[in-house]
Every structure is written in C-alpha cells, then in structure tokens.
Amino acid sequence: MLRLKKLKSGLARLRGRLKDAFKKGDREALEELMISADMGVEITEELLAESGGNRERLSEIIAEILKQAEKDFTFPSRPTVVMVAGTNGSGKTTTVAKLAVLWREREVLIAAADTYRDAAGLQLESWAKSTQTDLVASTQGQDAGAVVYDALKKALAKDYGLVLLDTAGRLHTRRDLMAEASKIRRVSAKVISGAPHEILLVMDASTGQNGLRQVEGFAGSLDVTGLVVTKLDGTSKAGVIIPIVKRFGLPIYFLGVGEQATDIIPFKAREFTQALLGG
Ligand SMILES: Nc1nc2c(ncn2[C@@H]2O[C@H](COP(=O)(O)OP(=O)(O)OP(=O)(O)O)[C@@H](O)[C@H]2O)c(=O)[nH]1
Ligand SMILES: [Mg+2]
C-alpha cells in the first residue's frame, strides 16, 4: 500500500488544516478551507449544514457521496480498447504508461494517437521502452485515425488483450480536435465492434474548479465512460472530487499519485475520504 501513502502525504497539508479547524470548532475557517479546496460553495454549504460541522459525520457523508464513483474496471472483450482523452498536460500519456504496467499480464499494445504535439511520439516511445510495452508509433502530423486503425488491426492479428490509445491534449472547445477524437472513436468501432469500450477522461486535480468545467465540456461532447484523476500527490484542490462525483455521476477508476509508472491507485471512496479528512 505504498501508493496509498503517496495519496495520504499528498493530501497531508490540506488534511492538517481541516483537522485544525475541526479541533477549534471554527466553522468559518472550515467553510473557507472546504471552498478553497474546491469543493464548491454550494456543496460546502450543504455538507456543513448536513454534518453540523462534525468531522465524523462529514466524513460519513462524503464517503457516501464518493461511493457512487467506485467501480471496478472490466474488460468486456479481447482486445478491450481503452481511449484516453483530456486537456493538455493533464497526465494522459503518463496514465497510459501506468495502466500498461498495471495491466501488463493482459498483453498490452499502446497506440501513439497523439500526432499533434511535437515529441509526443517520442515521450510515449520512451515510456513504452521503460515499461517494456509494445507500441504502434506515429509521427507528428500523421492522421490519428490511421494510427488507431493500424494499432487495432495489429491487436487483432497478434492477439493482444488490451489496447490503450493515447490521444492529443485538447480543449473541449476546439472543434477540429474534438472532431479528431470522434474520428478515433469511429475508426475504432469500424475495426472492432463496440470499441473503444472505455473512454477515460484524465483530469488534473490541481486545476480544481477549472478542471471541473473541462470534465463538463468533455462529457458533453465525447461519451466519457470514466475518469482518472491525476496529481493527487500534491494538490490543495483535491476537494474538487466531491463536485465531480455529485455532478457527473461518472466512475472514477483510478487516481494518479506521482510521475512514476507505478504511481496509480484504484479509487476507493473510504480511502480517499480518510486521506482528505483523517480518522
Ligand atoms: N505529480 C504528478 N505529476 C504527474 C502525474 N501524472 C502526470 N504527471 C506529470 O504531468 C506532466 C504532464 O504529463 P503527461 O502525461 O505528459 O500529460 P499529457 O496529458 O499526456 O500531456 P499532453 O499530451 O501534452 O496533452 C508530466 O510532467 C508528468 O510527469 C501525477 O499523478 N502526479
Ligand atoms: Mg500526452
């Protein structure tokens, strides 16, 4: 449970300040902290009213909310195709590498479908090498759909169990790039019926409320099936998980807790609540 420690230490500062506020019974300070941790004004008010500012009670309520987002990841077919999407720098490529390591025994193929950013291919190649994962590489400017097509054909021919599609960072407001994301989906479905079986949206927790709006934008234009929330190893905005779960009702499959390939943990409501509030 080494990785859980990273989550706990990542949230230690916030947890410490919350603990102080509880200890002093300082409701105003507590309210301020919850809002500055990006739980949102409305939700903070609700949570405080419902819990009466009592730590155990608040902990129970938050764990209950977060429980809705707890879901085991399943692999409906061979190969299962997982598309990884999100805004620039949210941690997509790193998450692909982490998942490749986590699911190694499933026989993983990675597709470098980020053909937009210069050196994106190289970054993924270096991850593939260090994690010893097979990769369908690409060059900048290449059609992302074509890379996905090649990767899925290869996966079928060589009997891979899982294909991870790394995609370019994009804002949901960029029409051309969102169209590209849709194309990746269409191409996937053409090669393998039902693919991509999961579309994971990678969200950087440290972007807080801003990230929340991005989830909203993505979920509205791409059929996101679940979330990976990254950079929880050092953010004061981790409270944003609560409005995310309340508002979107999407599963949170994993949390990113560092830059290494093993820095990933499945999302567990109780563990997260404890890391946030102690107890
Ligand atoms: N601390 C920390 N850093 C992370 C985590 N996940 C990713 N990073 C870092 O965030 C930065 C961006 O990560 P990438 O994986 O390249 O992000 P991306 O979404 O693929 O970026 P683009 O492809 O440019 O959109 C890198 O410096 C990563 O090491 C995490 O869970 N914790
Ligand atoms: Mg990337």
Short mmCIF file of C-alpha atoms and ligand atoms in Angstrom, two decimals:
data_model
loop_
_atom_site.label_atom_id
_atom_site.label_comp_id
_atom_site.label_asym_id
_atom_site.label_seq_id
_atom_site.Cartn_x
_atom_site.Cartn_y
_atom_site.Cartn_z
CA MET A 1 0.00 0.00 0.00
CA LEU A 2 2.92 2.23 -0.71
CA ARG A 3 0.95 4.23 -3.28
CA LEU A 4 -1.82 4.93 -0.83
CA LYS A 5 0.84 6.58 1.30
CA LYS A 6 1.54 8.93 -1.58
CA LEU A 7 -2.10 9.97 -1.66
CA LYS A 8 -2.08 10.44 2.11
CA SER A 9 1.06 12.50 2.07
CA GLY A 10 -0.16 14.43 -0.96
CA LEU A 11 -3.24 15.50 0.96
CA ALA A 12 -1.45 15.89 4.30
CA ARG A 13 -1.37 19.67 4.30
CA LEU A 14 -5.00 20.07 3.47
CA ARG A 15 -5.93 17.35 5.97
CA GLY A 16 -3.89 19.05 8.67
CA ARG A 17 -5.60 22.37 8.15
CA LEU A 18 -9.03 20.79 8.13
CA LYS A 19 -8.19 18.93 11.33
CA ASP A 20 -7.18 22.19 12.98
CA ALA A 21 -10.42 23.83 12.03
CA PHE A 22 -12.40 20.89 13.41
CA LYS A 23 -10.41 20.92 16.61
CA LYS A 24 -11.04 24.59 17.18
CA GLY A 25 -14.65 24.20 16.18
CA ASP A 26 -14.06 27.10 13.85
CA ARG A 27 -16.87 26.69 11.37
CA GLU A 28 -15.92 29.74 9.37
CA ALA A 29 -12.35 28.55 8.88
CA LEU A 30 -13.68 25.13 7.96
CA GLU A 31 -16.01 26.61 5.40
CA GLU A 32 -13.22 28.67 3.91
CA LEU A 33 -10.94 25.67 3.70
CA MET A 34 -13.53 23.49 2.04
CA ILE A 35 -14.20 26.18 -0.53
CA SER A 36 -10.52 26.80 -1.17
CA ALA A 37 -10.08 23.03 -1.60
CA ASP A 38 -12.53 23.46 -4.49
CA MET A 39 -15.47 21.58 -3.08
CA GLY A 40 -17.62 24.40 -4.42
CA VAL A 41 -19.60 26.96 -2.43
CA GLU A 42 -22.95 25.28 -2.74
CA ILE A 43 -21.72 21.81 -1.87
CA THR A 44 -19.69 23.17 1.05
CA GLU A 45 -22.83 24.79 2.46
CA GLU A 46 -24.80 21.60 2.01
CA LEU A 47 -22.12 19.46 3.59
CA LEU A 48 -21.77 21.76 6.58
CA ALA A 49 -25.49 22.03 7.12
CA GLU A 50 -25.93 18.28 6.93
CA SER A 51 -22.99 17.40 9.15
CA GLY A 52 -23.30 20.27 11.60
CA GLY A 53 -19.54 20.69 11.16
CA ASN A 54 -18.89 17.38 12.90
CA ARG A 55 -15.87 15.61 11.45
CA GLU A 56 -17.12 12.03 11.74
CA ARG A 57 -20.49 12.95 10.30
CA LEU A 58 -18.92 14.93 7.46
CA SER A 59 -16.62 12.05 6.75
CA GLU A 60 -19.58 9.67 6.53
CA ILE A 61 -21.48 11.96 4.18
CA ILE A 62 -18.51 12.49 1.87
CA ALA A 63 -17.67 8.78 1.78
CA GLU A 64 -21.29 8.08 0.90
CA ILE A 65 -21.19 10.55 -2.00
CA LEU A 66 -17.88 9.25 -3.29
CA LYS A 67 -19.03 5.65 -3.08
CA GLN A 68 -21.14 6.25 -6.21
CA ALA A 69 -17.95 6.71 -8.21
CA GLU A 70 -16.31 3.49 -7.04
CA LYS A 71 -16.35 0.92 -9.81
CA ASP A 72 -14.11 -1.95 -10.82
CA PHE A 73 -12.69 -1.69 -14.28
CA THR A 74 -13.84 -4.54 -16.52
CA PHE A 75 -12.55 -5.93 -19.77
CA PRO A 76 -15.54 -6.84 -21.91
CA SER A 77 -13.71 -8.26 -24.92
CA ARG A 78 -10.36 -9.29 -26.29
CA PRO A 79 -8.91 -6.95 -27.13
CA THR A 80 -10.53 -4.36 -24.91
CA VAL A 81 -9.87 -0.91 -26.33
CA VAL A 82 -9.41 2.00 -23.94
CA MET A 83 -9.19 5.53 -25.27
CA VAL A 84 -7.52 8.09 -23.03
CA ALA A 85 -8.53 11.71 -23.52
CA GLY A 86 -8.29 15.05 -21.78
CA THR A 87 -6.90 18.54 -21.81
CA ASN A 88 -3.26 19.45 -22.38
CA GLY A 89 -0.87 18.26 -19.76
CA SER A 90 -3.49 16.55 -17.60
CA GLY A 91 -1.41 13.38 -17.44
CA LYS A 92 -2.78 11.24 -20.30
CA THR A 93 0.50 9.82 -21.57
CA THR A 94 1.76 9.10 -18.07
CA THR A 95 -1.56 7.43 -17.26
CA VAL A 96 -1.29 5.25 -20.36
CA ALA A 97 2.14 4.11 -19.17
CA LYS A 98 0.79 3.46 -15.67
CA LEU A 99 -2.13 1.42 -16.98
CA ALA A 100 0.20 -0.56 -19.24
CA VAL A 101 2.21 -1.55 -16.18
CA LEU A 102 -0.85 -2.22 -14.03
CA TRP A 103 -2.42 -4.46 -16.67
CA ARG A 104 0.74 -5.97 -18.05
CA GLU A 105 -0.49 -9.55 -17.82
CA ARG A 106 -3.34 -8.75 -20.20
CA GLU A 107 -0.86 -8.26 -23.04
CA VAL A 108 -0.99 -4.60 -23.80
CA LEU A 109 -0.47 -2.67 -27.00
CA ILE A 110 -0.16 1.11 -26.86
CA ALA A 111 -1.15 3.31 -29.78
CA ALA A 112 0.51 6.71 -30.12
CA ALA A 113 -2.58 8.51 -31.39
CA ASP A 114 -1.28 11.90 -30.25
CA THR A 115 0.08 13.08 -33.56
CA TYR A 116 -0.49 16.71 -32.77
CA ARG A 117 2.22 17.76 -30.40
CA ASP A 118 5.84 17.71 -31.39
CA ALA A 119 7.73 15.00 -29.48
CA ALA A 120 4.55 13.38 -28.17
CA GLY A 121 5.52 10.22 -30.00
CA LEU A 122 8.99 10.25 -28.51
CA GLN A 123 7.65 10.65 -24.99
CA LEU A 124 5.40 7.63 -25.44
CA GLU A 125 8.16 5.63 -27.09
CA SER A 126 10.35 6.25 -24.10
CA TRP A 127 7.57 5.09 -21.74
CA ALA A 128 6.94 2.02 -23.89
CA LYS A 129 10.61 1.18 -23.69
CA SER A 130 10.97 1.67 -19.96
CA THR A 131 7.78 -0.26 -19.21
CA GLN A 132 8.53 -2.87 -21.89
CA THR A 133 5.21 -2.42 -23.63
CA ASP A 134 4.59 -2.89 -27.35
CA LEU A 135 3.80 0.29 -29.20
CA VAL A 136 2.37 1.38 -32.53
CA ALA A 137 4.34 4.55 -33.07
CA SER A 138 3.44 7.61 -35.11
CA THR A 139 4.97 10.76 -36.42
CA GLN A 140 3.83 14.31 -35.88
CA GLY A 141 1.15 15.34 -38.35
CA GLN A 142 0.12 11.79 -39.16
CA ASP A 143 -3.60 11.09 -39.19
CA ALA A 144 -4.54 9.93 -35.68
CA GLY A 145 -7.33 7.75 -37.05
CA ALA A 146 -4.85 5.90 -39.25
CA VAL A 147 -2.61 5.18 -36.26
CA VAL A 148 -5.59 3.78 -34.36
CA TYR A 149 -6.61 1.71 -37.37
CA ASP A 150 -3.14 0.18 -37.63
CA ALA A 151 -2.97 -0.47 -33.90
CA LEU A 152 -6.33 -2.24 -33.73
CA LYS A 153 -5.56 -4.34 -36.80
CA LYS A 154 -2.29 -5.34 -35.20
CA ALA A 155 -4.02 -6.12 -31.91
CA LEU A 156 -6.41 -8.48 -33.69
CA ALA A 157 -3.71 -10.12 -35.75
CA LYS A 158 -1.33 -10.64 -32.84
CA ASP A 159 -3.99 -11.36 -30.21
CA TYR A 160 -3.29 -8.55 -27.76
CA GLY A 161 -5.69 -8.41 -24.83
CA LEU A 162 -5.78 -4.68 -24.36
CA VAL A 163 -5.14 -1.62 -26.49
CA LEU A 164 -4.51 1.76 -24.89
CA LEU A 165 -4.98 4.77 -27.13
CA ASP A 166 -3.01 7.82 -26.07
CA THR A 167 -4.53 10.90 -27.66
CA ALA A 168 -3.58 14.55 -28.08
CA GLY A 169 -4.40 17.06 -25.38
CA ARG A 170 -7.36 19.18 -26.37
CA LEU A 171 -9.82 21.65 -25.00
CA HIS A 172 -13.41 20.62 -25.50
CA THR A 173 -13.91 23.98 -27.19
CA ARG A 174 -11.51 23.11 -30.02
CA ARG A 175 -13.83 21.86 -32.73
CA ASP A 176 -11.18 20.45 -35.01
CA LEU A 177 -9.59 18.44 -32.23
CA MET A 178 -12.91 17.23 -30.87
CA ALA A 179 -13.76 16.09 -34.40
CA GLU A 180 -10.49 14.18 -34.40
CA ALA A 181 -11.47 12.50 -31.15
CA SER A 182 -14.78 11.46 -32.71
CA LYS A 183 -12.92 10.10 -35.68
CA ILE A 184 -10.73 7.98 -33.43
CA ARG A 185 -13.90 6.54 -31.96
CA ARG A 186 -15.44 5.84 -35.36
CA VAL A 187 -12.31 4.18 -36.68
CA SER A 188 -12.08 2.05 -33.54
CA ALA A 189 -15.67 0.88 -33.90
CA LYS A 190 -15.12 0.03 -37.53
CA VAL A 191 -12.22 -2.28 -36.76
CA ILE A 192 -13.57 -3.76 -33.52
CA SER A 193 -17.27 -3.68 -32.85
CA GLY A 194 -18.03 -1.89 -29.57
CA ALA A 195 -14.62 -0.20 -29.42
CA PRO A 196 -13.48 1.91 -27.71
CA HIS A 197 -15.00 0.01 -24.80
CA GLU A 198 -13.98 2.73 -22.40
CA ILE A 199 -13.22 6.41 -22.91
CA LEU A 200 -11.26 7.60 -19.92
CA LEU A 201 -11.04 11.29 -19.26
CA VAL A 202 -7.86 12.25 -17.46
CA MET A 203 -8.33 15.23 -15.20
CA ASP A 204 -5.60 17.08 -13.33
CA ALA A 205 -6.90 17.57 -9.78
CA SER A 206 -4.72 20.62 -9.29
CA THR A 207 -6.83 22.52 -11.84
CA GLY A 208 -9.73 22.37 -9.39
CA GLN A 209 -12.93 24.10 -10.46
CA ASN A 210 -11.46 24.83 -13.86
CA GLY A 211 -10.91 21.12 -14.37
CA LEU A 212 -14.49 20.56 -13.34
CA ARG A 213 -15.67 22.71 -16.23
CA GLN A 214 -13.44 20.74 -18.55
CA VAL A 215 -14.98 17.47 -17.42
CA GLU A 216 -18.34 19.02 -18.16
CA GLY A 217 -17.25 20.02 -21.66
CA PHE A 218 -15.77 16.65 -22.46
CA ALA A 219 -18.59 14.61 -21.03
CA GLY A 220 -20.95 16.66 -23.18
CA SER A 221 -19.15 16.07 -26.45
CA LEU A 222 -17.44 12.71 -26.06
CA ASP A 223 -19.07 9.68 -24.44
CA VAL A 224 -16.73 9.61 -21.49
CA THR A 225 -17.20 6.38 -19.53
CA GLY A 226 -14.95 7.11 -16.60
CA LEU A 227 -12.34 9.33 -15.05
CA VAL A 228 -8.76 9.16 -13.93
CA VAL A 229 -7.91 12.00 -11.56
CA THR A 230 -4.21 12.80 -11.52
CA LYS A 231 -1.66 14.77 -9.50
CA LEU A 232 -3.25 13.97 -6.18
CA ASP A 233 0.22 13.61 -4.70
CA GLY A 234 0.48 17.33 -4.05
CA THR A 235 -2.55 19.49 -4.54
CA SER A 236 -4.61 21.64 -2.25
CA LYS A 237 -7.60 21.33 -4.56
CA ALA A 238 -8.38 17.67 -4.02
CA GLY A 239 -11.84 18.58 -2.73
CA VAL A 240 -12.90 19.02 -6.33
CA ILE A 241 -13.51 15.27 -6.44
CA ILE A 242 -16.72 15.80 -4.50
CA PRO A 243 -18.44 18.12 -7.00
CA ILE A 244 -17.13 15.94 -9.82
CA VAL A 245 -18.86 12.89 -8.42
CA LYS A 246 -22.01 14.78 -7.46
CA ARG A 247 -22.36 16.47 -10.78
CA PHE A 248 -21.40 13.88 -13.33
CA GLY A 249 -22.02 10.54 -11.67
CA LEU A 250 -19.15 9.04 -13.68
CA PRO A 251 -16.99 6.31 -12.23
CA ILE A 252 -13.55 7.37 -11.08
CA TYR A 253 -11.48 4.33 -11.87
CA PHE A 254 -8.02 5.49 -10.83
CA LEU A 255 -6.05 8.20 -9.11
CA GLY A 256 -2.64 9.37 -10.24
CA VAL A 257 -0.30 9.93 -7.31
CA GLY A 258 3.05 10.68 -8.89
CA GLU A 259 5.17 10.73 -12.00
CA GLN A 260 6.40 7.15 -11.91
CA ALA A 261 4.79 4.32 -13.86
CA THR A 262 3.62 2.65 -10.66
CA ASP A 263 2.07 5.79 -9.15
CA ILE A 264 -1.54 4.82 -9.69
CA ILE A 265 -4.19 3.51 -7.32
CA PRO A 266 -7.77 2.40 -7.81
CA PHE A 267 -10.25 4.90 -6.45
CA LYS A 268 -11.77 3.86 -3.14
CA ALA A 269 -14.23 6.21 -1.50
CA ARG A 270 -13.24 5.41 2.07
CA GLU A 271 -9.52 5.63 1.45
CA PHE A 272 -9.91 8.95 -0.28
CA THR A 273 -12.15 10.35 2.44
CA GLN A 274 -9.65 9.28 5.08
CA ALA A 275 -6.79 10.86 3.18
CA LEU A 276 -8.82 14.05 2.97
CA LEU A 277 -10.28 14.26 6.46
CA GLY A 278 -8.25 11.85 8.54
CA GLY A 279 -9.80 9.45 11.00
N1 LIG B 1 2.88 14.83 -9.58
C1 LIG B 1 2.30 14.21 -10.59
N2 LIG B 1 2.63 14.53 -11.84
C2 LIG B 1 2.00 13.88 -12.84
C3 LIG B 1 1.00 12.91 -12.62
N3 LIG B 1 0.57 12.48 -13.83
C4 LIG B 1 1.30 13.15 -14.77
N4 LIG B 1 2.16 14.00 -14.17
C5 LIG B 1 3.10 14.93 -14.81
O1 LIG B 1 2.36 15.88 -15.55
C6 LIG B 1 3.10 16.27 -16.70
C7 LIG B 1 2.24 16.06 -17.94
O2 LIG B 1 2.02 14.65 -18.07
P1 LIG B 1 1.71 13.97 -19.45
O3 LIG B 1 1.42 12.54 -19.17
O4 LIG B 1 2.72 14.28 -20.47
O5 LIG B 1 0.36 14.71 -19.81
P2 LIG B 1 -0.48 14.65 -21.17
O6 LIG B 1 -1.89 14.80 -20.78
O7 LIG B 1 -0.11 13.44 -21.94
O8 LIG B 1 0.05 15.97 -21.92
P3 LIG B 1 -0.21 16.38 -23.45
O9 LIG B 1 -0.04 15.13 -24.26
O10 LIG B 1 0.82 17.42 -23.71
O11 LIG B 1 -1.60 16.92 -23.50
C8 LIG B 1 4.37 15.44 -16.70
O12 LIG B 1 5.39 16.20 -16.14
C9 LIG B 1 4.01 14.26 -15.81
O13 LIG B 1 5.13 13.69 -15.18
C10 LIG B 1 0.64 12.61 -11.26
O14 LIG B 1 -0.24 11.79 -10.94
N5 LIG B 1 1.32 13.29 -10.30
MG MG B 2 0.47 13.22 -23.89
#
